[in-house]
Amino acid sequence: MSPQPQAAVGAPLSRVDGRLKVTGKATYAAEHDIEGVVHAVVVDSSIGRGRITGIDTRAALAQPGVLKVISHLNAPNLAYRGNPESYDPPGKQLRVFQDDRVLFHGQPIAVVVATTLEVAQHAADLVKVRYAAEQSSTDMASAPAGPPVAYSRGDADKALASAPVRLDATYQQARAHHNAMELHATIARWDGDKLTLWDKSQWPKGTQKDLAAVFGIPQDSVHVISPFVGGAFGNAMRAWPHITISALAARETGRPVKLMLTRRQLYFGTGFRPSYEYRVRLGSDRRGRVSAMVQNLKAETSSYENFTEGVQHAGQMLYNAPNVRQDYRTVPLDVNTPVWMRGPGFATAAFALESAMDELADKLGIDPVELRLRNEPEEDPSNGLPFSTRRLRECLTVGAREFGWHRRNPRPRSTRDGDWLIGTGMATGTYDVLRSPAQARVRLDADGTALVEAATSDMGPGTYTSQTQLAADALGLTMRNVTFRLGDSTMPPTPPHGGSQTMANVGSAVLDGCDKLRTQAIKLAVEDERSPLYGADAANIVVRAGRLHVRDNPTRGETYRQLLTRNNRTHLEVLGSFTPGESRFSMYTYSATFAEVAVDARLGLVRVRRMLGVYDVGRIISPKLADSQALGGMVGGIGQALLEHTTTDHRDGRIVNADLANYLVPVNADIPELRGIYLDGGEDLKADPIGVKGLGEVVYIGVAPAIANAVFNATGRRVRELPITVEALL
Ligand code: MOS
């Protein structure tokens, strides 16, 4: 087959849904206008652990407009038969209103349904709950850990003991909440025994299956609609309790129910990145070759589910150390269950490992970039597999050159600008390439326009646009003649829209479908006596702007429209799919991030002055949106490094900063000049047919340690706890 001319892929196009978004016409979960909708407000627990001994709903029910108050006292039993296809952690998921137990502060314990939101809010305040409270345990430092997940190669303890240079440091990262702009919301409606959910979801198919399992109904009885998601960062990967609550409230009242969590309720009703403690011991020779790594990790989880994530990979494959030992334990606490948050696991590991490498570099008097180059493996040291592509060396060297790294004074606290101490730092990042089966339906209509659909989601990276770019080139259509639709569980299945896997996996299915459809159209033409292409070699035909023609003879051809109309075909339709084979390669994305900071010598205030990221992420389909992701990743990383910290009062397990006034995220004034560079010619065809490795996570991973390392270079102060606060620098 002749390769299709590429016009849209690789072009810096703006979002096809941009106009909808800026004019307010993109419909987010709570904005769907559903006839007869009533409103639900969740009542949550004010104790951190114990039992509910009574709920007085009289005052609430007396309010005009209140339809129902539902709690464990009157809720029906729900099936909770379990969804074997979910990615939920092992344990027993929180079952809404099924018993009197309180497992964490803020647990949803009742819901008030009323004809208006205001009445529902007021009535929720009037619900009186009595408890038998018990002492809750929310402090990881004082609670016992579970058994370890262990990993080992070589003899790390022996190698460490005999290493000429050793480092032993423990790094801590605070709990963090995603705090996407859009709040979590669901509108639920029952039509007989069919449930429709308009929901904020990173995985419409997953929510469909989860809710079918909760209510014990067939999967096809649940329809999830989620065309736009206003940010999520991992927190809409799971069907949280409020989705069940809205569906339950709708069933119990016989009305469509809208439930939007408040900003405060997001901290209890949905997940978070767990707090971590990560001890790193490194042993190396005097030339900086790391011979031993011992890593002890500890993270919080809930009492009812054991959440773990891919926090171990980086410590096993990023550096060529022959002797590595790791153990990873979780600490069950009276908290709700954590979930993935941007760069899940890897971002946490990067802070520990990349800080430790920076400390080692300082100890050895070796440049931090050079230290990393000296420890680059030729193959994946954790499993001996060849890398599909690994261009971390280039990320490091290109980054050092473009950032002006050689101008750096390695001696800490040596550069000043008035009252500001200036420093630079760098760190590497890595994230695994997730490969999952995906499908996409492609339909070409006789008017020469195409519709491509897949049940994925778009939380902001620009999936509508990038998939349209791929489809347009593969079908030989212009961007405006292709529509990509997503966010509906009736569409062909895809993996969750998370873990940077949408472009690669959904895109590979889209490409497959479009290639098949184009091939079908070409076949129709060359076998049609009335076609100018009759008898031509199918392998020699390309399609451009909706017109099929012989590659070297553009005058010989016809349009899709002419071809389909003449053949009385209203449309052609195919199902594209991507089924990743077993992998014989180690597949990761890589980044090198360089940061310059200024620290106020008297006030301890840290300002990031500039930042550069260099990325080995495979092929870039949509450069403008890729860059938008990278800039967003750096902004998020500044939050992780300097601001984001969920604070719990361990006396009763209450989160004390559950709002955006007290949980700080970066604002425009915090953001300096940011730049992303994407290594050329990086397509990775061992990963998937479109050569994409994924981008959204790795642009974030490595940002926080680059900043922490720059703070050390500026001040001579090594801060081993994120976020880096003013207090830590005074
Ligand atoms: Mo992301 S943590 O994979 O949504």
XYZ file of C-alpha atoms and ligand atoms in Angstrom:
734
model
C 0.000 0.000 0.000
C 1.256 3.468 -0.802
C 1.909 5.522 2.286
C -0.702 8.199 2.747
C 0.439 11.818 2.482
C 0.609 13.334 5.963
C -0.909 16.778 6.213
C -2.593 16.954 9.613
C -0.326 14.714 11.701
C 2.626 16.730 12.908
C 0.945 20.065 12.210
C 0.630 22.447 15.168
C -3.172 22.608 15.068
C -5.409 24.186 17.682
C -8.066 22.176 19.472
C -11.049 21.247 17.312
C -13.178 21.625 20.453
C -11.517 24.877 21.499
C -14.361 27.087 20.347
C -16.913 24.944 22.194
C -14.866 25.229 25.351
C -14.247 28.956 25.315
C -17.876 29.707 24.459
C -19.163 27.526 27.286
C -20.872 25.115 24.892
C -18.810 22.068 25.851
C -21.101 20.215 28.231
C -19.494 18.922 31.434
C -21.170 16.336 33.644
C -23.227 18.679 35.834
C -24.225 20.838 32.879
C -26.364 18.360 30.979
C -29.897 19.661 30.916
C -32.027 16.715 31.988
C -35.761 17.221 32.218
C -37.223 16.936 35.715
C -33.857 16.718 37.460
C -33.745 16.972 41.255
C -30.715 17.567 43.460
C -28.780 15.457 45.890
C -26.433 16.583 48.635
C -24.246 14.134 50.519
C -24.044 14.137 54.308
C -20.611 13.024 55.439
C -19.236 11.674 58.638
C -17.831 14.067 61.221
C -15.883 11.337 63.008
C -12.823 9.512 61.743
C -13.797 6.027 62.841
C -16.607 4.290 64.686
C -20.301 3.522 64.320
C -23.403 5.508 63.537
C -25.828 5.056 66.445
C -28.672 7.175 65.151
C -29.743 9.507 62.352
C -32.507 12.022 62.962
C -33.948 13.139 59.631
C -37.155 14.769 60.903
C -36.053 18.385 60.500
C -34.610 17.664 57.061
C -37.723 15.877 55.849
C -39.921 18.713 57.129
C -38.350 21.143 54.642
C -40.658 21.839 51.708
C -39.125 20.307 48.591
C -37.237 17.513 50.324
C -38.086 14.229 48.634
C -36.045 11.723 50.559
C -33.180 11.188 52.967
C -31.366 7.921 52.349
C -28.902 6.306 54.721
C -28.040 2.798 55.885
C -31.253 2.916 57.928
C -33.477 2.797 54.869
C -31.247 2.028 51.874
C -31.912 -1.185 49.978
C -29.236 -3.848 49.871
C -27.077 -3.374 46.823
C -25.586 -6.318 44.939
C -21.921 -5.228 44.894
C -21.141 -8.362 42.973
C -17.703 -7.090 41.987
C -16.321 -6.155 38.597
C -13.442 -8.464 37.656
C -12.345 -6.071 34.898
C -11.856 -3.101 37.196
C -8.459 -1.833 38.276
C -9.706 -1.343 41.827
C -7.203 -2.336 44.495
C -7.687 -5.617 46.349
C -9.949 -5.408 49.362
C -13.586 -4.596 49.858
C -14.739 -1.409 48.180
C -16.685 1.100 50.235
C -20.334 0.038 50.094
C -22.568 3.065 50.313
C -25.200 3.068 53.031
C -24.932 -0.688 53.630
C -24.010 -0.625 57.316
C -23.356 1.603 60.321
C -19.545 1.562 60.143
C -17.562 4.749 59.682
C -14.174 4.022 58.140
C -12.816 7.545 57.696
C -13.594 11.173 58.348
C -15.902 12.565 55.681
C -17.258 9.196 54.588
C -20.608 9.619 52.826
C -23.250 8.381 55.285
C -26.503 9.793 53.932
C -27.912 11.714 50.998
C -30.666 14.302 50.898
C -32.688 14.641 47.704
C -34.739 17.775 47.096
C -36.319 19.675 44.244
C -33.726 22.440 44.435
C -30.047 22.440 45.293
C -30.524 25.099 47.971
C -33.172 23.101 49.804
C -31.056 19.952 49.564
C -28.035 21.784 51.000
C -30.051 23.268 53.842
C -31.743 19.967 54.662
C -28.379 18.158 54.620
C -27.256 20.552 57.359
C -30.340 19.616 59.375
C -29.616 15.870 59.388
C -28.494 14.998 62.918
C -26.157 12.044 63.275
C -25.096 10.372 66.519
C -21.960 8.305 66.673
C -20.028 5.940 68.850
C -16.638 7.356 67.957
C -13.362 5.467 68.175
C -9.846 6.824 67.947
C -8.861 6.998 64.287
C -5.383 6.323 62.985
C -4.271 8.569 60.131
C -0.584 9.132 60.778
C 1.657 6.877 58.735
C 4.591 7.509 61.045
C 2.894 5.860 64.017
C 0.980 2.994 62.383
C 2.217 -0.496 61.535
C 3.003 -1.376 57.945
C 1.825 -4.468 56.095
C 4.056 -7.138 54.531
C 6.513 -5.965 51.857
C 6.423 -6.361 48.111
C 10.055 -7.279 47.621
C 12.456 -7.079 44.711
C 16.082 -8.035 44.580
C 18.941 -8.588 42.153
C 22.524 -9.323 43.080
C 23.459 -8.803 46.705
C 22.706 -5.194 47.440
C 23.495 -5.226 51.156
C 26.914 -6.768 50.639
C 27.732 -4.458 47.734
C 26.618 -1.473 49.770
C 28.778 -2.464 52.726
C 31.873 -2.656 50.556
C 31.209 0.425 48.404
C 33.851 3.166 48.749
C 31.206 5.911 48.645
C 27.850 5.575 50.375
C 24.720 7.628 50.758
C 21.747 7.032 53.045
C 18.825 9.425 52.819
C 15.084 9.289 53.417
C 12.694 11.331 51.335
C 9.126 12.179 52.146
C 6.253 13.284 50.063
C 3.042 14.714 51.441
C -0.392 13.478 50.542
C -1.841 15.392 47.601
C -5.237 15.837 45.978
C -5.756 16.209 42.243
C -7.996 19.267 42.520
C -8.989 19.391 38.873
C -10.960 22.466 37.970
C -14.165 20.541 37.294
C -15.785 19.080 40.385
C -16.886 15.459 40.398
C -20.501 15.245 39.328
C -23.057 12.728 38.124
C -26.591 12.967 36.832
C -28.389 9.635 37.095
C -31.673 8.656 35.479
C -33.517 5.365 35.434
C -35.799 4.480 32.556
C -37.393 1.284 33.821
C -34.435 -0.925 34.663
C -32.004 1.004 32.446
C -29.633 3.446 34.092
C -28.139 6.457 32.304
C -25.273 8.339 33.931
C -23.923 11.685 32.772
C -20.650 11.564 34.603
C -17.165 12.964 34.920
C -15.201 9.915 33.868
C -11.787 8.941 32.552
C -13.246 5.572 31.647
C -16.904 5.414 30.594
C -16.653 1.645 30.022
C -15.216 1.079 33.474
C -17.926 3.122 35.167
C -20.545 1.246 33.153
C -19.242 -2.133 34.346
C -18.735 -0.977 37.920
C -22.256 0.384 38.276
C -23.746 -2.716 36.659
C -21.909 -4.749 39.295
C -23.039 -2.501 42.156
C -26.706 -2.756 41.174
C -26.492 -6.345 39.985
C -27.868 -5.535 36.536
C -26.597 -6.435 33.065
C -23.810 -4.299 31.713
C -25.962 -3.205 28.781
C -28.443 -1.725 31.232
C -25.971 1.014 32.140
C -25.154 3.845 29.753
C -22.397 6.288 30.680
C -22.083 9.622 28.875
C -19.021 11.793 29.423
C -18.142 13.977 26.429
C -16.021 16.527 28.327
C -13.920 16.289 31.457
C -12.524 19.427 33.043
C -9.258 17.944 34.261
C -8.905 14.799 36.346
C -5.220 13.742 36.610
C -6.255 10.237 37.640
C -9.101 11.024 39.980
C -11.873 10.054 37.559
C -10.325 6.658 36.811
C -12.510 4.939 39.390
C -16.256 4.941 40.003
C -16.309 6.650 43.415
C -19.214 6.276 45.870
C -21.043 9.439 44.775
C -21.836 7.828 41.422
C -23.601 4.979 43.188
C -25.282 7.457 45.523
C -26.730 9.456 42.634
C -28.022 6.287 40.961
C -29.465 5.030 44.229
C -31.135 8.389 44.910
C -32.611 8.401 41.410
C -33.998 4.935 41.875
C -35.433 5.665 45.312
C -37.106 8.927 44.251
C -38.096 7.954 40.719
C -36.553 11.207 39.455
C -33.347 12.030 37.590
C -30.834 13.131 40.235
C -27.902 15.491 39.940
C -25.124 15.149 42.498
C -22.065 17.372 42.441
C -19.510 16.969 45.199
C -18.335 20.210 46.733
C -14.649 21.121 46.605
C -14.417 20.071 50.255
C -16.130 16.729 49.599
C -13.647 15.937 46.842
C -11.081 15.353 49.609
C -13.165 12.579 51.186
C -15.350 11.275 48.400
C -12.595 10.674 45.837
C -8.967 9.547 45.885
C -5.600 11.187 46.410
C -1.899 10.555 45.993
C -0.794 8.762 49.164
C 1.928 10.173 51.335
C 5.235 8.350 50.980
C 8.432 7.715 52.799
C 11.231 6.504 50.523
C 14.644 5.621 51.948
C 17.471 5.317 49.443
C 20.882 3.876 50.143
C 23.401 4.142 47.323
C 26.855 2.666 47.037
C 29.243 3.708 44.283
C 32.875 3.731 43.302
C 34.789 7.005 43.237
C 34.080 7.481 39.552
C 30.353 7.442 40.221
C 29.432 3.998 39.029
C 26.550 2.916 41.248
C 27.080 -0.641 42.444
C 24.333 -0.947 45.041
C 20.907 0.466 45.716
C 18.727 -0.392 48.698
C 15.296 1.194 48.647
C 12.654 0.998 51.371
C 9.282 2.445 50.481
C 6.279 3.085 52.646
C 2.931 4.530 51.561
C -0.461 5.005 53.128
C -3.574 3.106 52.085
C -7.071 2.686 53.498
C -8.183 0.089 56.038
C -10.467 -1.563 53.470
C -8.400 -1.583 50.256
C -4.698 -2.057 49.616
C -3.723 0.553 47.053
C -0.325 0.062 45.427
C 1.089 1.613 42.280
C 4.079 1.442 39.947
C 6.436 3.180 42.320
C 9.068 0.426 42.070
C 9.908 0.358 38.352
C 12.144 3.404 38.172
C 14.359 2.188 41.004
C 14.889 -1.054 39.108
C 15.449 0.090 35.537
C 16.603 3.682 35.469
C 20.215 2.988 36.461
C 22.573 0.169 35.703
C 23.268 -0.836 39.302
C 24.041 -4.576 39.431
C 22.834 -4.965 43.014
C 19.391 -3.690 43.942
C 17.061 -4.504 46.775
C 13.673 -2.928 47.301
C 10.818 -3.373 49.659
C 7.504 -1.579 49.399
C 4.990 -1.623 52.219
C 1.630 -0.014 52.659
C 0.282 1.278 55.935
C -3.474 0.817 56.387
C -5.038 3.910 57.938
C -8.503 5.269 58.647
C -8.556 7.203 55.403
C -10.381 6.742 52.120
C -8.546 4.779 49.440
C -5.785 6.545 47.476
C -5.695 6.493 43.693
C -3.290 7.266 40.859
C -2.299 10.879 40.509
C -0.312 12.300 37.630
C 2.832 10.303 36.897
C 1.547 7.758 39.400
C 4.310 6.055 41.390
C 7.020 7.246 39.043
C 6.746 10.879 40.122
C 7.185 9.837 43.733
C 10.105 7.558 42.883
C 11.744 10.280 40.799
C 11.822 12.663 43.742
C 13.628 10.106 45.910
C 15.974 8.621 43.304
C 16.841 11.843 41.524
C 17.442 13.702 44.764
C 19.686 10.840 45.899
C 21.642 10.905 42.628
C 22.093 14.647 43.065
C 23.371 14.098 46.592
C 25.754 11.448 45.319
C 26.996 13.747 42.556
C 27.699 16.433 45.126
C 29.513 13.963 47.376
C 31.666 12.699 44.511
C 32.260 16.083 42.929
C 30.888 14.789 39.637
C 28.510 16.792 37.479
C 24.936 15.494 37.967
C 24.373 15.086 34.215
C 27.660 13.216 33.862
C 26.791 10.973 36.818
C 23.625 9.881 35.081
C 25.419 9.251 31.792
C 27.895 7.012 33.632
C 25.049 4.864 34.905
C 23.086 4.449 31.691
C 22.242 0.777 31.059
C 22.483 -0.816 27.621
C 19.493 -3.040 28.303
C 16.840 -3.082 30.997
C 18.769 -4.201 34.094
C 15.586 -5.435 35.788
C 14.797 -8.095 33.190
C 17.563 -8.128 30.572
C 15.181 -7.041 27.820
C 16.338 -4.667 25.104
C 14.749 -1.227 25.199
C 12.278 -0.551 22.403
C 13.775 2.935 22.361
C 15.735 4.675 25.103
C 17.189 8.057 24.262
C 17.781 9.368 27.742
C 21.395 10.193 26.847
C 20.135 12.544 24.164
C 17.576 14.060 26.534
C 20.404 14.788 28.956
C 22.913 16.148 26.474
C 20.429 18.188 24.422
C 18.931 19.510 27.650
C 22.302 20.473 29.104
C 23.234 22.292 25.900
C 19.939 24.133 25.442
C 19.677 25.079 29.115
C 23.249 26.367 29.305
C 24.099 23.858 32.040
C 27.865 24.331 31.664
C 27.555 27.894 32.978
C 26.449 26.510 36.337
C 28.583 26.886 39.423
C 28.411 23.462 41.105
C 29.325 24.940 44.476
C 26.112 25.463 46.490
C 25.206 28.973 47.574
C 27.685 30.536 45.190
C 25.426 32.597 42.951
C 23.504 35.667 44.085
C 21.249 38.223 42.523
C 20.628 40.860 45.184
C 18.790 39.141 48.031
C 18.109 36.105 45.882
C 20.222 32.980 45.906
C 20.281 31.480 42.420
C 20.647 27.800 41.660
C 20.120 25.268 38.916
C 19.225 21.608 39.111
C 18.230 18.744 36.894
C 16.552 15.362 37.116
C 15.542 12.562 34.811
C 12.087 11.087 34.494
C 10.713 7.839 33.181
C 7.266 6.303 32.806
C 6.207 2.982 31.419
C 4.511 2.624 28.066
C 1.115 1.075 28.721
C -0.275 -1.069 25.924
C -3.889 -2.186 26.027
C -6.442 -3.451 23.522
C -8.599 -0.732 21.992
C -11.201 -0.419 19.262
C -12.581 2.393 17.138
C -15.464 2.544 14.685
C -14.873 4.411 11.434
C -17.686 5.418 9.103
C -17.338 7.225 5.798
C -20.562 8.756 4.493
C -21.447 9.292 0.853
C -21.084 13.050 1.319
C -17.368 12.522 1.854
C -17.314 13.103 5.616
C -16.186 10.605 8.221
C -17.173 9.839 11.777
C -14.734 8.059 14.091
C -15.825 6.874 17.532
C -14.218 5.265 20.548
C -15.397 5.064 24.163
C -12.404 6.930 25.481
C -12.480 10.192 27.375
C -10.657 13.485 27.185
C -9.679 15.136 30.435
C -7.837 17.897 28.592
C -4.845 16.634 26.565
C -6.725 17.188 23.297
C -7.891 13.720 22.296
C -10.617 15.057 20.005
C -7.990 16.904 18.003
C -5.116 14.434 17.917
C -7.336 11.495 16.938
C -8.925 13.620 14.229
C -5.451 14.429 12.886
C -4.570 10.731 12.687
C -7.880 9.795 11.083
C -7.836 12.663 8.575
C -4.467 11.638 7.141
C -5.239 7.925 7.123
C -8.557 8.468 5.348
C -7.183 11.156 3.056
C -9.654 13.766 4.267
C -9.245 17.299 5.518
C -9.594 17.950 9.262
C -12.977 19.597 8.827
C -14.423 16.542 7.104
C -13.608 14.233 9.989
C -15.440 14.176 13.315
C -14.054 12.217 16.250
C -16.459 11.363 19.040
C -15.731 9.908 22.472
C -17.132 9.714 25.977
C -19.968 7.230 25.574
C -20.014 3.670 26.857
C -21.936 2.461 23.792
C -18.927 3.254 21.605
C -16.165 0.673 20.949
C -14.167 -0.178 24.081
C -10.862 1.439 24.995
C -8.560 1.338 28.007
C -8.898 3.983 30.716
C -7.947 7.494 29.651
C -4.988 7.544 31.979
C -1.386 6.448 32.225
C -0.571 8.339 29.013
C -2.034 5.548 26.923
C -4.831 7.126 24.929
C -2.886 8.485 21.984
C -0.945 5.251 21.447
C -3.662 2.661 22.004
C -6.806 4.407 20.811
C -4.755 5.988 18.042
C -3.522 2.594 16.852
C -7.130 1.376 16.681
C -8.162 4.536 14.828
C -5.322 4.071 12.352
C -6.253 0.436 11.824
C -9.891 1.331 11.182
C -9.048 4.182 8.820
C -6.520 2.069 6.904
C -9.093 -0.689 6.507
C -11.758 1.693 5.376
C -9.504 3.431 2.847
C -8.431 0.018 1.521
C -12.076 -0.971 1.158
C -12.861 2.190 -0.801
C -9.837 1.703 -3.040
C -10.882 -1.874 -3.738
C -14.380 -0.718 -4.605
C -12.914 1.774 -7.091
C -10.413 -0.472 -8.867
C -13.059 -3.166 -9.312
C -15.706 -0.753 -10.585
C -15.780 -0.537 -14.402
C -17.288 2.939 -14.216
C -14.459 4.270 -12.086
C -11.521 6.099 -13.664
C -9.465 3.916 -11.344
C -10.836 0.696 -12.782
C -8.043 -1.819 -13.162
C -5.430 0.337 -11.440
C -3.043 -1.239 -8.948
C -4.688 -0.769 -5.543
C -1.279 -0.614 -3.921
C -0.540 2.470 -5.948
C -3.501 4.599 -4.962
C -3.533 7.353 -2.387
C -6.345 9.551 -1.127
C -5.954 13.280 -0.667
C -8.649 15.754 0.377
C -11.331 13.132 -0.206
C -10.125 12.186 -3.711
C -8.643 8.806 -4.626
C -5.979 8.924 -7.287
C -3.035 7.035 -8.723
C -0.004 8.167 -6.795
C 2.072 9.260 -9.767
C -0.837 10.357 -11.919
C -3.083 12.642 -9.874
C -5.415 13.333 -12.824
C -6.603 9.743 -12.787
C -9.008 9.508 -9.907
C -12.357 10.326 -8.333
C -13.749 11.416 -4.986
C -15.146 9.230 -2.213
C -18.432 11.000 -2.813
C -18.523 10.066 -6.521
C -17.491 6.500 -5.758
C -20.046 5.871 -3.018
C -22.914 7.687 -4.728
C -22.451 5.817 -8.003
C -22.379 2.515 -6.124
C -25.507 3.404 -4.140
C -23.608 3.131 -0.895
C -24.808 5.441 1.854
C -21.619 4.755 3.780
C -18.742 2.401 4.437
C -18.079 1.303 7.993
C -15.362 -0.719 9.687
C -14.209 -1.507 13.203
C -10.543 -0.805 13.808
C -8.668 -2.514 16.578
C -5.338 -2.615 18.337
C -4.269 -5.765 20.128
C -0.790 -5.442 21.567
C 1.226 -8.607 21.271
C 3.410 -9.973 23.993
C 6.339 -7.673 24.393
C 9.946 -8.666 24.014
C 11.047 -5.137 24.759
C 11.319 -2.879 27.729
C 9.224 0.173 26.889
C 9.461 3.467 28.694
C 9.316 7.163 28.000
C 12.151 9.379 29.227
C 12.685 12.983 30.136
C 15.361 15.298 31.414
C 14.178 18.389 33.250
C 16.370 21.395 34.038
C 15.294 24.142 36.420
C 16.643 27.451 37.629
C 15.348 28.782 40.913
C 15.789 31.877 43.017
C 15.483 31.583 46.779
C 15.029 34.665 48.908
C 17.949 34.425 51.341
C 16.009 36.136 54.136
C 12.487 34.776 53.592
C 13.088 31.271 52.246
C 10.687 31.952 49.399
C 11.379 29.825 46.296
C 10.621 31.140 42.827
C 11.207 29.008 39.736
C 12.895 31.227 37.142
C 12.936 29.004 34.082
C 12.562 25.387 33.180
C 13.362 23.143 30.248
C 12.161 19.603 29.596
C 13.548 17.326 26.891
C 11.405 14.337 26.010
C 11.844 10.921 24.458
C 8.174 10.058 24.032
C 8.007 8.545 20.573
C 6.236 10.194 17.694
C 4.425 13.462 18.258
C 1.041 13.486 16.538
C -0.114 16.919 17.616
C 2.799 19.233 18.450
C 0.831 22.175 19.791
C -1.190 19.975 22.146
C 1.882 17.964 23.138
C 3.532 21.215 24.115
C 0.437 22.235 26.027
C 0.723 18.962 27.962
C 4.395 19.529 28.687
C 3.805 23.046 29.973
C 0.927 21.750 32.106
C 3.153 18.967 33.412
C 5.810 21.471 34.454
C 3.174 23.625 36.151
C 1.890 20.546 38.004
C 5.444 19.653 38.975
C 5.954 23.113 40.452
C 2.860 22.402 42.549
C 4.273 19.074 43.693
C 7.633 20.626 44.496
C 6.603 23.777 46.292
C 2.918 23.910 47.175
C 0.681 20.863 47.269
C 0.129 19.307 50.646
C -3.012 17.816 52.142
C -2.916 18.322 55.906
C -4.735 16.005 58.285
C -5.549 16.628 61.926
C -4.550 13.284 63.364
C -6.741 13.739 66.426
C -9.902 13.000 64.466
C -8.707 12.325 60.908
C -10.134 15.546 59.522
C -8.430 17.140 56.539
C -7.971 20.742 57.600
C -7.172 22.363 54.260
C -9.911 20.849 52.120
C -10.382 23.853 49.846
C -8.444 25.834 47.268
C -7.772 28.686 49.677
C -5.643 26.452 51.876
C -4.550 23.678 49.525
C -2.205 25.607 47.288
C -1.772 25.018 43.572
C 0.377 27.124 41.243
C -1.173 30.229 39.749
C 0.010 32.290 36.779
C 2.315 34.382 38.931
C 4.172 31.214 39.988
C 4.957 30.176 36.426
C 8.081 31.354 34.630
C 9.397 30.699 31.138
C 8.870 27.017 30.341
C 10.123 25.155 27.323
C 9.700 21.625 26.002
C 11.871 19.921 23.398
C 10.759 16.670 21.737
C 13.511 14.522 20.303
C 13.229 14.310 16.516
C 12.595 11.085 14.675
C 11.559 9.418 17.863
C 8.868 7.119 16.582
C 8.810 3.792 18.424
C 7.225 1.236 16.126
C 8.049 -1.558 18.550
C 5.579 -0.013 20.941
C 2.671 0.338 18.528
C 1.894 0.946 14.839
C 1.774 4.732 15.195
C 5.098 4.919 17.032
C 3.703 6.836 19.994
C 4.994 6.122 23.515
C 2.867 8.549 25.544
C 3.488 11.957 27.005
C 1.170 13.151 29.757
C 2.955 11.579 32.710
C 6.633 11.864 31.868
C 6.424 15.633 31.350
C 5.534 15.895 35.048
C 7.866 13.240 36.438
C 11.260 14.689 37.259
C 10.074 18.268 37.602
C 9.890 18.246 41.407
C 13.370 16.746 41.936
C 14.865 19.145 39.374
C 13.492 21.999 41.483
C 14.615 20.419 44.769
C 18.100 19.937 43.328
C 18.148 23.556 42.144
C 17.142 24.670 45.650
C 20.155 22.769 47.001
C 22.450 24.388 44.469
C 21.037 27.810 45.366
C 21.089 27.469 49.147
C 23.227 24.518 50.164
C 20.139 23.231 51.950
C 19.003 19.711 51.039
C 15.264 19.474 51.539
C 14.138 15.860 51.576
C 10.460 16.522 52.014
C 7.894 17.673 49.464
C 6.520 20.208 49.224
C 9.522 22.419 49.962
C 8.207 25.053 52.315
C 9.505 28.392 53.489
C 9.895 26.863 56.958
C 12.263 24.196 55.629
C 14.539 26.880 54.187
C 14.674 29.252 57.129
Mo -3.373 9.717 35.042
S -2.700 9.433 36.986
O -2.933 8.238 34.523
O -4.948 10.058 34.930
